[in-house]
Amino acid sequence: MNDVTTRQPPAPAPTRSSRPHYAWVVFGVSLVVLIGSAGFRSTPGLMMDALSGEFGWSHATISSAVSVNLTLYGLTAPFAAALMDRFGVRLVVVCALLTIATGAGLTILMTQPWQLILCWGVLVGLGSGSMAGAFATTVSGRWFKARQGLVTGVLTAAGAAGNLVFLPVLAALVENHGWRAAVVTVSVAASAVAVPVLLLMRERPADLGLLPYGATEPPPAPPVTGSALARSLRVLRDAAGTRPFWLLAGSFAICGATTAGLVGTHFIPAAHDHGMPNTTSASLLALVGVFDVVGTVASGWFTDRFDSTRLLVAYYGLRGVSLLLLPQLFGDSLRPPILAFVIFYGLDWVATVPPTVALCRRYFAEDAPIVFGWVLACHQIGAAAVAGLAGLARDRFGDYDATWYAAGGLCAVAVLLCLALRQRPAAATAAA
């Protein structure tokens, strides 16, 4: 027997690639998708006066389609997160985009309110919900170990960027060529956005032999067993037994009520009530998006460095003050007070998302994307409720003043919920 040990040559040292990590490619594709989906959701507010003038529908009737859209947008999110785990991000997102394209395209044929609810409420709501915050949470969680908060903030800010890109264009189309031109544009754009998803989206870094950006060891492979529906409901059952879930869900419901439900849906018609042209108010809402990008990216940076509950207390408090002041700021033209509101409110619009996602990760670990999907569902249910109620209030009182004051009061409730979240009882923490 030969006792001589054969010395193996040392393994070659890994070389550092000069190319950017593929996580940034996936990030870029996700950014395009989220910019588009936000622009698609912004269209009903632009069409409200046009539809009312053509068909004689009330604000409450049109708002009901927005309420259905927002509700389904929220309820779809947790199931979309589980479907992405089960069938892949690319398939789910492409199907969602084609659903939006179909819903928007069919809108040009409608003559009855139920058709608006079916097309824009159901189809566009389901498609948009499949690309909701759970999508951003899934991408940032799978592809990034470092800078998760910043990436989540930027992807969240994509919604504001979508308003910035689409609102002025769609407003001009509605003003000059009618609402049908706007919905055709949405349908074509949704179809076009699917192309980079098909070509460039990948599921996980391991598919390319990579680690997540900033990681030093591979993440554990997630189990993919059972149906997406069963997993989503199981995660909800487990999360619903914890105190943090209900505090996060309640505060985020108020977030939806005071952003997408009220300002996102009714700011343009409310400004029109004061004599402001729709193109001007749409530009102001787009400008909210500019500062929302800044505020949300900054919030992601803050979330990586500061306590998330303190950030939420500050955000909801400042938002409430701005909404209480808004009824006195409207006018028939651009003036410094309304511009100040746009800047201040814009910085705060969805700054709540990065710290809320971080808290979901803190309490619910690998189930965080699905838990955040359920929290987002509460966000959208709050948005849907206020979108409908604000339309009813406008028809009943002739203006929106009562809704702005009520929204300011809701923000105070959100502050209290977040303060309660800072008290982390041992039982709740253990359950989480």
mmCIF file of C-alpha atoms in Angstrom, residues 287-288 291-292 295 314-323 325 329 337-349 351:
data_model
loop_
_atom_site.group_PDB
_atom_site.id
_atom_site.type_symbol
_atom_site.label_atom_id
_atom_site.label_comp_id
_atom_site.label_asym_id
_atom_site.label_seq_id
_atom_site.Cartn_x
_atom_site.Cartn_y
_atom_site.Cartn_z
ATOM 1 C CA LEU A 287 -45.566 66.667 -8.361
ATOM 2 C CA VAL A 288 -46.619 64.860 -5.194
ATOM 3 C CA PHE A 291 -41.385 64.431 -3.693
ATOM 4 C CA ASP A 292 -42.754 61.010 -2.819
ATOM 5 C CA GLY A 295 -39.303 60.863 0.701
ATOM 6 C CA ALA A 314 -43.417 60.823 12.790
ATOM 7 C CA TYR A 315 -44.829 60.051 9.335
ATOM 8 C CA TYR A 316 -48.450 59.643 10.418
ATOM 9 C CA GLY A 317 -48.330 62.697 12.665
ATOM 10 C CA LEU A 318 -46.988 64.961 9.929
ATOM 11 C CA ARG A 319 -49.465 63.594 7.389
ATOM 12 C CA GLY A 320 -52.385 64.315 9.686
ATOM 13 C CA VAL A 321 -51.346 67.948 10.119
ATOM 14 C CA SER A 322 -51.078 68.475 6.357
ATOM 15 C CA LEU A 323 -54.541 66.993 5.676
ATOM 16 C CA LEU A 325 -54.814 72.231 6.619
ATOM 17 C CA LEU A 329 -55.242 75.725 0.666
ATOM 18 C CA PRO A 337 -49.850 77.374 -0.066
ATOM 19 C CA ILE A 338 -51.019 74.478 -2.262
ATOM 20 C CA LEU A 339 -47.490 73.995 -3.575
ATOM 21 C CA ALA A 340 -46.250 73.814 0.014
ATOM 22 C CA PHE A 341 -48.835 71.097 0.731
ATOM 23 C CA VAL A 342 -47.754 69.158 -2.350
ATOM 24 C CA ILE A 343 -44.115 69.185 -1.238
ATOM 25 C CA PHE A 344 -44.820 68.388 2.408
ATOM 26 C CA TYR A 345 -47.441 65.718 1.757
ATOM 27 C CA GLY A 346 -45.459 64.231 -1.113
ATOM 28 C CA LEU A 347 -42.438 63.571 1.094
ATOM 29 C CA ASP A 348 -44.706 61.568 3.404
ATOM 30 C CA TRP A 349 -46.990 59.786 0.863
ATOM 31 C CA ALA A 351 -42.686 56.776 3.316
#
